[in-house]
């Protein structure tokens, strides 16, 4: 090899080791199942008495096919000359495009089995036949398989085992840190082990617990307390708590609060995180129950505070949705703009809730649950309800015109039906509600 080729080879290796966008890879995003989809599927499965099967792919990323030419240095122990490199034929762990390459390989395989990809969750695949339906949810290398067609479920498991190196884990028991227990009453999901690991990470040595995850009527701002000299633990705990909200809606709001300070946490904010952990310590075994007697009817609750953030005066949207008596979706997030009235804040919350309802109705249709009538949506703000019924835009609505058009469109289509609920009956506004009130 001449000098110019040696220089080119050296530059090539340098580029490859950096894994530069546009040279070694293009797209990297790979869909995974949304947790709302997982909870919705559990509610449907529990009500219809289906079995949940779990399978795992061994070395999933090694199955992906590469579209780009990627070279790498020979691994240690492989005899080679100094001027030789390896050209990858398949993806390896560590390549940025490996997750996407694997997902495309898997999608192609299940499509050949007659499955179609859901338009409402790209990681859900379904197949309908005269015998029933088969559903598959994929999360990286783990998958959940269920359906009313038992022969179709078994056939799918056999086909997957022939295409990939698979492990059949039997009935679903533990998935992504979530414990799944089945009984005659339905499914119960929790994250006991995960919660325990978070508490141990914080280094608790006592048994003190608290009744609520957040003190009532206390507001926090970015300047409270002293700046933490090492914020790493705070950020780790908040990140872990975010994942814990998959089965713990009772801490959703307070986790939303402490997440706002991860860039520059202070001692006061850290004290709130420790309070959350003490609350978890006393409620370790709480979770979500998906009843076998659910009627699979969707209903939603929407609420908002008004200018509740003491720093920027943004309002917070909150909603929760039930499929039968199972809680499947909830949300607590600051709105993007300042509202000039409580009705405006409530209406923005209603528009956001309506968007989630529309998506859930489409998703349920893919799962074989067809909702014939409008979804009841409960709101405790009479002004927002009057605006919905009034076709004339007036001074109070001109700043939320897009939300008005969107919400009224779905109201007239009877996607939703708006009901008034008193504040005492407004579930999603009770920020410190015990989880037992969510579990039926």
Tab-separated table of C-alpha atoms in Angstrom:
chain	number	residue	atom	x	y	z
A	1	UNK	CA	0.000	0.000	0.000
A	2	UNK	CA	1.410	3.405	-0.994
A	3	UNK	CA	1.594	6.423	1.284
A	4	UNK	CA	-1.584	8.087	-0.022
A	5	UNK	CA	-3.635	4.920	0.529
A	6	UNK	CA	-2.206	4.555	4.026
A	7	UNK	CA	-3.240	8.143	4.818
A	8	UNK	CA	-6.741	7.510	3.456
A	9	UNK	CA	-7.035	4.357	5.544
A	10	UNK	CA	-5.967	6.231	8.662
A	11	UNK	CA	-8.547	8.947	7.985
A	12	UNK	CA	-11.184	6.290	7.336
A	13	UNK	CA	-10.586	4.626	10.692
A	14	UNK	CA	-10.695	8.007	12.416
A	15	UNK	CA	-14.062	8.778	10.847
A	16	UNK	CA	-15.480	5.367	11.714
A	17	UNK	CA	-14.460	5.515	15.329
A	18	UNK	CA	-16.246	8.843	15.639
A	19	UNK	CA	-19.395	7.453	13.909
A	20	UNK	CA	-20.134	10.731	12.112
A	21	UNK	CA	-23.679	11.567	10.998
A	22	UNK	CA	-24.074	11.556	7.228
A	23	UNK	CA	-21.004	9.354	6.668
A	24	UNK	CA	-21.425	6.282	8.868
A	25	UNK	CA	-25.127	6.623	9.603
A	26	UNK	CA	-28.219	8.650	8.746
A	27	UNK	CA	-31.310	7.814	10.788
A	28	UNK	CA	-30.955	6.451	14.327
A	29	UNK	CA	-34.465	6.685	15.812
A	30	UNK	CA	-36.170	3.352	16.463
A	31	UNK	CA	-39.782	3.231	17.738
A	32	UNK	CA	-40.585	1.505	21.018
A	33	UNK	CA	-44.005	0.808	22.496
A	34	UNK	CA	-45.512	3.735	24.366
A	35	UNK	CA	-46.297	3.030	27.993
A	36	UNK	CA	-49.851	4.304	27.483
A	37	UNK	CA	-50.212	1.633	24.808
A	38	UNK	CA	-48.916	-1.003	27.233
A	39	UNK	CA	-51.426	0.017	29.920
A	40	UNK	CA	-54.275	0.188	27.395
A	41	UNK	CA	-53.424	-3.281	26.115
A	42	UNK	CA	-53.357	-4.629	29.687
A	43	UNK	CA	-56.828	-3.182	30.313
A	44	UNK	CA	-58.196	-4.789	27.137
A	45	UNK	CA	-56.493	-8.131	27.821
A	46	UNK	CA	-57.798	-8.245	31.408
A	47	UNK	CA	-61.376	-7.484	30.349
A	48	UNK	CA	-61.376	-10.070	27.556
A	49	UNK	CA	-59.512	-12.813	29.410
A	50	UNK	CA	-56.650	-13.147	26.944
A	51	UNK	CA	-53.284	-14.614	27.873
A	52	UNK	CA	-50.152	-12.466	27.795
A	53	UNK	CA	-47.018	-14.096	26.392
A	54	UNK	CA	-43.496	-12.711	26.558
A	55	UNK	CA	-40.556	-13.368	24.247
A	56	UNK	CA	-37.054	-11.979	24.130
A	57	UNK	CA	-34.590	-11.729	21.236
A	58	UNK	CA	-31.033	-12.837	21.915
A	59	UNK	CA	-28.489	-10.271	20.679
A	60	UNK	CA	-31.208	-8.316	18.878
A	61	UNK	CA	-28.968	-5.649	17.337
A	62	UNK	CA	-26.809	-8.276	15.616
A	63	UNK	CA	-29.791	-9.151	13.409
A	64	UNK	CA	-29.959	-5.696	11.818
A	65	UNK	CA	-28.828	-5.174	8.232
A	66	UNK	CA	-26.663	-2.129	7.483
A	67	UNK	CA	-27.474	0.221	4.612
A	68	UNK	CA	-24.212	2.183	4.953
A	69	UNK	CA	-20.676	0.943	4.395
A	70	UNK	CA	-19.100	0.784	7.844
A	71	UNK	CA	-15.536	-0.325	8.583
A	72	UNK	CA	-13.954	-1.059	11.932
A	73	UNK	CA	-10.619	-2.027	13.363
A	74	UNK	CA	-10.176	-5.823	13.644
A	75	UNK	CA	-11.058	-7.109	17.105
A	76	UNK	CA	-8.214	-8.198	19.428
A	77	UNK	CA	-6.997	-11.736	18.722
A	78	UNK	CA	-7.919	-11.752	15.039
A	79	UNK	CA	-4.796	-12.217	12.861
A	80	UNK	CA	-4.451	-9.334	10.366
A	81	UNK	CA	-1.890	-7.137	8.715
A	82	UNK	CA	-1.503	-3.517	9.875
A	83	UNK	CA	-3.246	-2.236	6.741
A	84	UNK	CA	-6.406	-4.377	7.001
A	85	UNK	CA	-9.814	-3.366	8.335
A	86	UNK	CA	-13.129	-5.208	8.725
A	87	UNK	CA	-16.226	-4.322	6.739
A	88	UNK	CA	-19.404	-4.841	8.735
A	89	UNK	CA	-22.160	-6.864	7.097
A	90	UNK	CA	-24.556	-6.505	10.023
A	91	UNK	CA	-25.077	-4.034	12.824
A	92	UNK	CA	-23.077	-4.236	16.042
A	93	UNK	CA	-23.851	-3.031	19.530
A	94	UNK	CA	-22.400	0.461	19.819
A	95	UNK	CA	-23.328	1.629	16.335
A	96	UNK	CA	-25.702	4.556	16.425
A	97	UNK	CA	-27.885	3.094	13.691
A	98	UNK	CA	-28.068	-0.381	15.270
A	99	UNK	CA	-31.479	0.099	17.001
A	100	UNK	CA	-33.104	1.353	13.811
A	101	UNK	CA	-31.528	-1.393	11.686
A	102	UNK	CA	-32.914	-4.000	14.095
A	103	UNK	CA	-36.413	-2.483	14.095
A	104	UNK	CA	-36.526	-2.391	10.298
A	105	UNK	CA	-35.383	-6.028	10.154
A	106	UNK	CA	-38.057	-7.070	12.649
A	107	UNK	CA	-40.793	-5.031	10.925
A	108	UNK	CA	-39.939	-6.626	7.614
A	109	UNK	CA	-40.097	-10.103	9.133
A	110	UNK	CA	-43.483	-9.760	10.859
A	111	UNK	CA	-44.938	-8.089	7.775
A	112	UNK	CA	-44.133	-11.256	5.856
A	113	UNK	CA	-46.147	-13.181	8.458
A	114	UNK	CA	-49.221	-11.133	7.511
A	115	UNK	CA	-49.029	-8.520	10.274
A	116	UNK	CA	-49.601	-4.812	9.760
A	117	UNK	CA	-48.048	-1.959	11.697
A	118	UNK	CA	-50.424	0.210	13.693
A	119	UNK	CA	-50.670	3.782	12.485
A	120	UNK	CA	-51.126	4.977	16.076
A	121	UNK	CA	-48.187	3.197	17.708
A	122	UNK	CA	-45.415	2.124	15.355
A	123	UNK	CA	-44.241	-0.575	17.764
A	124	UNK	CA	-47.584	-2.407	17.748
A	125	UNK	CA	-48.280	-5.028	15.084
A	126	UNK	CA	-51.624	-6.730	14.506
A	127	UNK	CA	-53.109	-9.499	12.428
A	128	UNK	CA	-56.840	-10.156	12.006
A	129	UNK	CA	-58.405	-13.347	10.712
A	130	UNK	CA	-61.665	-15.274	10.956
A	131	UNK	CA	-60.330	-16.856	14.156
A	132	UNK	CA	-59.652	-13.541	15.904
A	133	UNK	CA	-56.855	-11.042	16.349
A	134	UNK	CA	-53.182	-11.330	17.334
A	135	UNK	CA	-51.343	-8.325	18.790
A	136	UNK	CA	-47.606	-7.845	19.290
A	137	UNK	CA	-45.924	-5.011	21.185
A	138	UNK	CA	-42.185	-4.499	20.706
A	139	UNK	CA	-39.837	-2.663	23.068
A	140	UNK	CA	-36.279	-2.964	21.688
A	141	UNK	CA	-35.574	-6.706	22.159
A	142	UNK	CA	-38.553	-7.592	24.363
A	143	UNK	CA	-42.028	-8.286	23.073
A	144	UNK	CA	-45.492	-8.978	24.440
A	145	UNK	CA	-47.843	-11.165	22.393
A	146	UNK	CA	-51.566	-11.598	23.021
A	147	UNK	CA	-54.871	-11.963	21.234
A	148	UNK	CA	-58.078	-13.940	20.885
A	149	UNK	CA	-56.608	-16.286	18.245
A	150	UNK	CA	-54.585	-18.814	20.273
A	151	UNK	CA	-53.491	-20.721	17.169
A	152	UNK	CA	-52.291	-17.469	15.651
A	153	UNK	CA	-50.321	-16.626	18.810
A	154	UNK	CA	-48.560	-19.994	18.773
A	155	UNK	CA	-47.896	-19.737	15.043
A	156	UNK	CA	-46.332	-16.310	15.508
A	157	UNK	CA	-44.053	-17.592	18.280
A	158	UNK	CA	-42.905	-20.441	16.018
A	159	UNK	CA	-42.279	-18.110	13.080
A	160	UNK	CA	-40.251	-15.724	15.234
A	161	UNK	CA	-38.154	-18.586	16.569
A	162	UNK	CA	-37.321	-19.645	13.017
A	163	UNK	CA	-36.345	-16.113	11.940
A	164	UNK	CA	-34.430	-15.010	15.045
A	165	UNK	CA	-32.742	-16.521	18.061
A	166	UNK	CA	-35.565	-16.211	20.569
A	167	UNK	CA	-36.231	-17.006	24.222
A	168	UNK	CA	-39.805	-17.929	25.124
A	169	UNK	CA	-40.365	-16.517	28.617
A	170	UNK	CA	-43.876	-17.919	28.957
A	171	UNK	CA	-46.656	-15.835	30.489
A	172	UNK	CA	-45.852	-12.192	31.168
A	173	UNK	CA	-44.487	-11.721	34.679
A	174	UNK	CA	-41.796	-9.036	34.513
A	175	UNK	CA	-41.387	-6.509	31.713
A	176	UNK	CA	-39.130	-3.417	31.643
A	177	UNK	CA	-38.925	-3.242	35.417
A	178	UNK	CA	-42.705	-3.691	35.751
A	179	UNK	CA	-44.081	-6.615	37.738
A	180	UNK	CA	-47.265	-8.131	36.303
A	181	UNK	CA	-49.437	-10.350	38.524
A	182	UNK	CA	-52.506	-12.140	37.184
A	183	UNK	CA	-55.483	-13.352	39.215
A	184	UNK	CA	-59.138	-14.117	38.631
A	185	UNK	CA	-59.841	-10.416	39.208
A	186	UNK	CA	-57.529	-9.242	36.412
A	187	UNK	CA	-53.980	-7.924	36.228
A	188	UNK	CA	-52.080	-5.914	38.829
A	189	UNK	CA	-48.923	-4.055	37.781
A	190	UNK	CA	-46.380	-2.443	40.086
A	191	UNK	CA	-42.703	-1.493	40.311
A	192	UNK	CA	-41.806	-2.680	43.808
A	193	UNK	CA	-38.243	-3.751	43.045
A	194	UNK	CA	-37.584	-0.621	41.005
A	195	UNK	CA	-38.911	1.594	43.832
A	196	UNK	CA	-36.731	-0.231	46.347
A	197	UNK	CA	-33.655	0.303	44.187
A	198	UNK	CA	-34.351	4.058	44.000
A	199	UNK	CA	-34.691	4.282	47.789
A	200	UNK	CA	-31.422	2.393	48.282
A	201	UNK	CA	-29.729	4.716	45.781
A	202	UNK	CA	-30.640	7.671	48.004
A	203	UNK	CA	-28.964	5.978	50.976
A	204	UNK	CA	-31.911	5.946	53.404
A	205	UNK	CA	-31.072	4.216	56.692
A	206	UNK	CA	-34.235	4.986	58.713
A	207	UNK	CA	-37.848	3.882	58.393
A	208	UNK	CA	-39.530	7.301	58.369
A	209	UNK	CA	-42.441	7.677	55.947
A	210	UNK	CA	-44.860	10.473	54.994
A	211	UNK	CA	-48.506	10.390	53.911
A	212	UNK	CA	-48.226	12.681	50.879
A	213	UNK	CA	-45.473	13.108	48.270
A	214	UNK	CA	-45.771	16.923	48.331
A	215	UNK	CA	-46.681	19.415	51.006
A	216	UNK	CA	-50.089	20.950	50.382
A	217	UNK	CA	-50.243	24.549	49.059
A	218	UNK	CA	-46.454	24.946	48.935
A	219	UNK	CA	-44.927	26.594	45.865
A	220	UNK	CA	-41.315	26.163	44.785
A	221	UNK	CA	-39.152	28.364	42.588
A	222	UNK	CA	-35.631	28.106	41.108
A	223	UNK	CA	-34.057	30.323	43.806
A	224	UNK	CA	-35.192	28.397	46.903
A	225	UNK	CA	-32.344	27.099	49.103
A	226	UNK	CA	-28.643	26.678	48.391
A	227	UNK	CA	-27.262	25.367	45.120
A	228	UNK	CA	-26.190	21.713	45.348
A	229	UNK	CA	-22.430	21.338	44.947
A	230	UNK	CA	-22.910	17.989	43.179
A	231	UNK	CA	-26.301	17.726	41.436
A	232	UNK	CA	-25.640	14.279	39.938
A	233	UNK	CA	-27.615	12.307	42.547
A	234	UNK	CA	-30.560	14.703	42.271
A	235	UNK	CA	-30.696	14.232	38.510
A	236	UNK	CA	-30.377	10.464	38.790
A	237	UNK	CA	-33.213	10.268	41.298
A	238	UNK	CA	-35.518	12.543	39.295
A	239	UNK	CA	-34.836	10.551	36.138
A	240	UNK	CA	-35.630	7.313	37.955
A	241	UNK	CA	-38.807	8.785	39.451
A	242	UNK	CA	-39.956	9.798	35.971
A	243	UNK	CA	-39.864	6.152	34.932
A	244	UNK	CA	-41.651	5.140	38.122
A	245	UNK	CA	-44.698	7.196	37.099
A	246	UNK	CA	-45.520	4.380	34.635
A	247	UNK	CA	-47.448	2.655	37.435
A	248	UNK	CA	-47.602	5.446	40.039
A	249	UNK	CA	-49.898	8.281	38.922
A	250	UNK	CA	-49.990	9.541	42.503
A	251	UNK	CA	-46.481	10.993	42.128
A	252	UNK	CA	-46.938	12.298	38.583
A	253	UNK	CA	-47.508	15.922	39.602
A	254	UNK	CA	-44.723	16.163	42.161
A	255	UNK	CA	-42.250	14.548	39.745
A	256	UNK	CA	-43.320	17.175	37.209
A	257	UNK	CA	-42.476	19.828	39.821
A	258	UNK	CA	-38.980	18.562	40.716
A	259	UNK	CA	-38.141	17.940	37.037
A	260	UNK	CA	-38.234	21.681	36.425
A	261	UNK	CA	-35.107	22.213	38.552
A	262	UNK	CA	-32.732	19.554	37.173
A	263	UNK	CA	-30.540	22.162	35.439
A	264	UNK	CA	-29.675	23.903	38.726
A	265	UNK	CA	-31.135	21.997	41.706
A	266	UNK	CA	-31.004	23.455	45.206
A	267	UNK	CA	-31.276	22.075	48.711
A	268	UNK	CA	-35.014	22.801	48.932
A	269	UNK	CA	-35.672	20.875	45.730
A	270	UNK	CA	-33.596	17.944	46.969
A	271	UNK	CA	-35.668	17.904	50.167
A	272	UNK	CA	-38.790	17.457	48.001
A	273	UNK	CA	-37.177	14.490	46.241
A	274	UNK	CA	-36.366	12.918	49.617
A	275	UNK	CA	-39.987	13.458	50.679
A	276	UNK	CA	-41.166	11.607	47.558
A	277	UNK	CA	-38.892	8.707	48.458
A	278	UNK	CA	-40.204	8.593	52.031
A	279	UNK	CA	-43.732	8.519	50.613
A	280	UNK	CA	-42.742	5.642	48.318
A	281	UNK	CA	-41.216	3.789	51.246
A	282	UNK	CA	-44.616	3.712	52.915
A	283	UNK	CA	-46.500	2.769	49.735
A	284	UNK	CA	-44.118	0.307	48.069
A	285	UNK	CA	-46.722	-2.252	47.031
A	286	UNK	CA	-49.192	0.102	45.413
A	287	UNK	CA	-49.781	-0.014	41.673
A	288	UNK	CA	-52.485	-0.208	39.018
A	289	UNK	CA	-55.255	-2.775	38.757
A	290	UNK	CA	-56.817	-3.782	35.439
A	291	UNK	CA	-60.101	-5.475	36.205
A	292	UNK	CA	-61.450	-8.554	34.443
A	293	UNK	CA	-64.978	-7.112	34.767
A	294	UNK	CA	-64.251	-3.781	33.036
A	295	UNK	CA	-66.811	-2.546	30.511
A	296	UNK	CA	-64.089	-1.025	28.237
A	297	UNK	CA	-65.804	2.349	28.024
A	298	UNK	CA	-63.520	5.371	27.826
A	299	UNK	CA	-64.037	8.423	30.029
A	300	UNK	CA	-61.784	11.401	30.780
A	301	UNK	CA	-61.286	14.138	33.353
A	302	UNK	CA	-59.600	17.438	32.540
A	303	UNK	CA	-58.542	20.294	34.796
A	304	UNK	CA	-56.097	23.174	35.035
A	305	UNK	CA	-54.891	25.623	37.633
A	306	UNK	CA	-54.596	29.258	36.626
A	307	UNK	CA	-51.182	30.982	36.621
A	308	UNK	CA	-50.079	28.536	39.299
A	309	UNK	CA	-46.335	28.749	38.681
A	310	UNK	CA	-44.907	31.499	40.868
A	311	UNK	CA	-41.946	32.047	38.512
A	312	UNK	CA	-43.471	32.432	35.050
A	313	UNK	CA	-47.227	32.365	35.839
A	314	UNK	CA	-47.878	29.515	33.452
A	315	UNK	CA	-50.851	27.279	34.157
A	316	UNK	CA	-50.596	23.512	34.549
A	317	UNK	CA	-52.717	21.092	32.540
A	318	UNK	CA	-53.828	17.879	34.185
A	319	UNK	CA	-55.926	15.040	32.852
A	320	UNK	CA	-56.578	11.363	33.479
A	321	UNK	CA	-58.442	8.764	31.441
A	322	UNK	CA	-60.138	5.539	32.419
A	323	UNK	CA	-60.956	2.532	30.273
A	324	UNK	CA	-63.767	1.032	32.254
A	325	UNK	CA	-62.471	1.266	35.823
A	326	UNK	CA	-58.784	1.046	34.830
A	327	UNK	CA	-56.628	4.157	34.757
A	328	UNK	CA	-54.638	4.069	31.506
A	329	UNK	CA	-53.463	7.642	30.845
A	330	UNK	CA	-52.626	10.723	32.905
A	331	UNK	CA	-50.702	13.933	32.411
A	332	UNK	CA	-49.373	16.886	34.392
A	333	UNK	CA	-47.505	19.558	32.458
A	334	UNK	CA	-47.152	23.316	32.297
A	335	UNK	CA	-48.866	25.044	29.397
A	336	UNK	CA	-46.660	26.758	26.820
A	337	UNK	CA	-48.235	30.225	27.063
A	338	UNK	CA	-49.618	32.396	29.853
A	339	UNK	CA	-53.417	32.356	30.075
A	340	UNK	CA	-55.265	35.615	30.696
A	341	UNK	CA	-58.203	33.981	32.463
A	342	UNK	CA	-59.044	30.724	34.205
A	343	UNK	CA	-61.453	29.858	31.389
A	344	UNK	CA	-58.623	30.211	28.875
A	345	UNK	CA	-56.394	27.902	30.917
A	346	UNK	CA	-59.201	25.351	31.280
A	347	UNK	CA	-59.977	25.468	27.578
A	348	UNK	CA	-56.355	24.810	26.652
A	349	UNK	CA	-56.430	21.821	28.990
A	350	UNK	CA	-59.629	20.575	27.319
A	351	UNK	CA	-58.016	20.848	23.867
A	352	UNK	CA	-54.985	18.865	25.036
A	353	UNK	CA	-57.214	16.223	26.627
A	354	UNK	CA	-59.319	15.969	23.468
A	355	UNK	CA	-56.200	15.298	21.405
A	356	UNK	CA	-55.299	12.384	23.692
A	357	UNK	CA	-58.868	11.057	23.576
A	358	UNK	CA	-58.858	11.037	19.774
A	359	UNK	CA	-55.585	9.115	19.677
A	360	UNK	CA	-56.778	6.607	22.272
A	361	UNK	CA	-60.012	5.949	20.370
A	362	UNK	CA	-58.012	5.169	17.216
A	363	UNK	CA	-55.600	2.962	19.166
A	364	UNK	CA	-58.455	1.050	20.795
A	365	UNK	CA	-59.929	0.491	17.336
A	366	UNK	CA	-56.716	-1.267	16.330
A	367	UNK	CA	-57.040	-3.437	19.449
A	368	UNK	CA	-60.575	-4.431	18.451
A	369	UNK	CA	-62.372	-2.136	20.908
A	370	UNK	CA	-64.804	0.034	18.935
A	371	UNK	CA	-66.420	2.856	20.883
A	372	UNK	CA	-69.830	3.616	19.421
A	373	UNK	CA	-70.748	6.740	21.356
A	374	UNK	CA	-68.889	9.924	22.321
A	375	UNK	CA	-66.342	9.823	25.131
A	376	UNK	CA	-67.573	11.644	28.267
A	377	UNK	CA	-65.159	14.410	29.273
A	378	UNK	CA	-65.606	15.942	32.725
A	379	UNK	CA	-64.623	19.553	33.465
A	380	UNK	CA	-65.247	21.721	36.546
A	381	UNK	CA	-65.179	25.103	34.767
A	382	UNK	CA	-68.614	26.327	33.664
A	383	UNK	CA	-67.156	29.174	31.593
A	384	UNK	CA	-65.188	26.730	29.441
A	385	UNK	CA	-68.329	24.616	28.960
A	386	UNK	CA	-70.352	27.673	27.892
A	387	UNK	CA	-67.645	28.638	25.386
A	388	UNK	CA	-67.910	25.150	23.889
A	389	UNK	CA	-71.667	25.484	23.398
A	390	UNK	CA	-71.400	29.045	22.053
A	391	UNK	CA	-70.552	29.218	18.338
A	392	UNK	CA	-69.772	32.941	18.508
A	393	UNK	CA	-66.158	33.838	19.292
A	394	UNK	CA	-65.936	36.733	21.692
A	395	UNK	CA	-63.344	38.706	23.623
A	396	UNK	CA	-62.542	35.889	26.067
A	397	UNK	CA	-61.705	33.366	23.341
A	398	UNK	CA	-59.752	35.284	20.696
A	399	UNK	CA	-56.404	34.275	22.236
A	400	UNK	CA	-57.251	30.566	22.066
A	401	UNK	CA	-58.931	30.489	18.667
A	402	UNK	CA	-57.065	27.387	17.402
A	403	UNK	CA	-57.892	25.411	20.554
A	404	UNK	CA	-61.510	26.539	20.248
A	405	UNK	CA	-61.767	25.332	16.661
A	406	UNK	CA	-60.074	22.008	17.475
A	407	UNK	CA	-62.112	21.248	20.578
A	408	UNK	CA	-65.440	22.370	19.089
A	409	UNK	CA	-64.742	20.293	15.955
A	410	UNK	CA	-64.481	17.094	18.010
A	411	UNK	CA	-67.436	18.144	20.150
A	412	UNK	CA	-69.654	18.504	17.073
A	413	UNK	CA	-68.354	15.218	15.647
A	414	UNK	CA	-69.361	13.641	18.971
A	415	UNK	CA	-65.886	12.299	19.594
A	416	UNK	CA	-66.406	13.717	23.084
A	417	UNK	CA	-69.331	14.796	25.196
A	418	UNK	CA	-68.668	17.488	27.780
A	419	UNK	CA	-69.991	17.123	31.329
A	420	UNK	CA	-69.730	19.389	34.350
A	421	UNK	CA	-68.106	17.928	37.461
A	422	UNK	CA	-67.752	19.755	40.756
A	423	UNK	CA	-64.240	20.348	42.049
A	424	UNK	CA	-64.792	17.711	44.740
A	425	UNK	CA	-65.452	15.096	42.036
A	426	UNK	CA	-62.663	16.272	39.737
A	427	UNK	CA	-60.167	13.422	40.036
A	428	UNK	CA	-57.279	14.920	38.096
A	429	UNK	CA	-57.206	18.116	40.188
A	430	UNK	CA	-56.556	16.206	43.440
A	431	UNK	CA	-52.758	16.361	43.169
A	432	UNK	CA	-52.116	14.515	46.413
A	433	UNK	CA	-54.694	11.775	46.003
A	434	UNK	CA	-53.677	8.346	47.403
A	435	UNK	CA	-53.124	5.738	44.728
A	436	UNK	CA	-55.794	3.541	46.284
A	437	UNK	CA	-58.368	5.982	44.916
A	438	UNK	CA	-57.141	5.110	41.411
A	439	UNK	CA	-57.169	1.317	41.939
A	440	UNK	CA	-60.547	-0.366	41.737
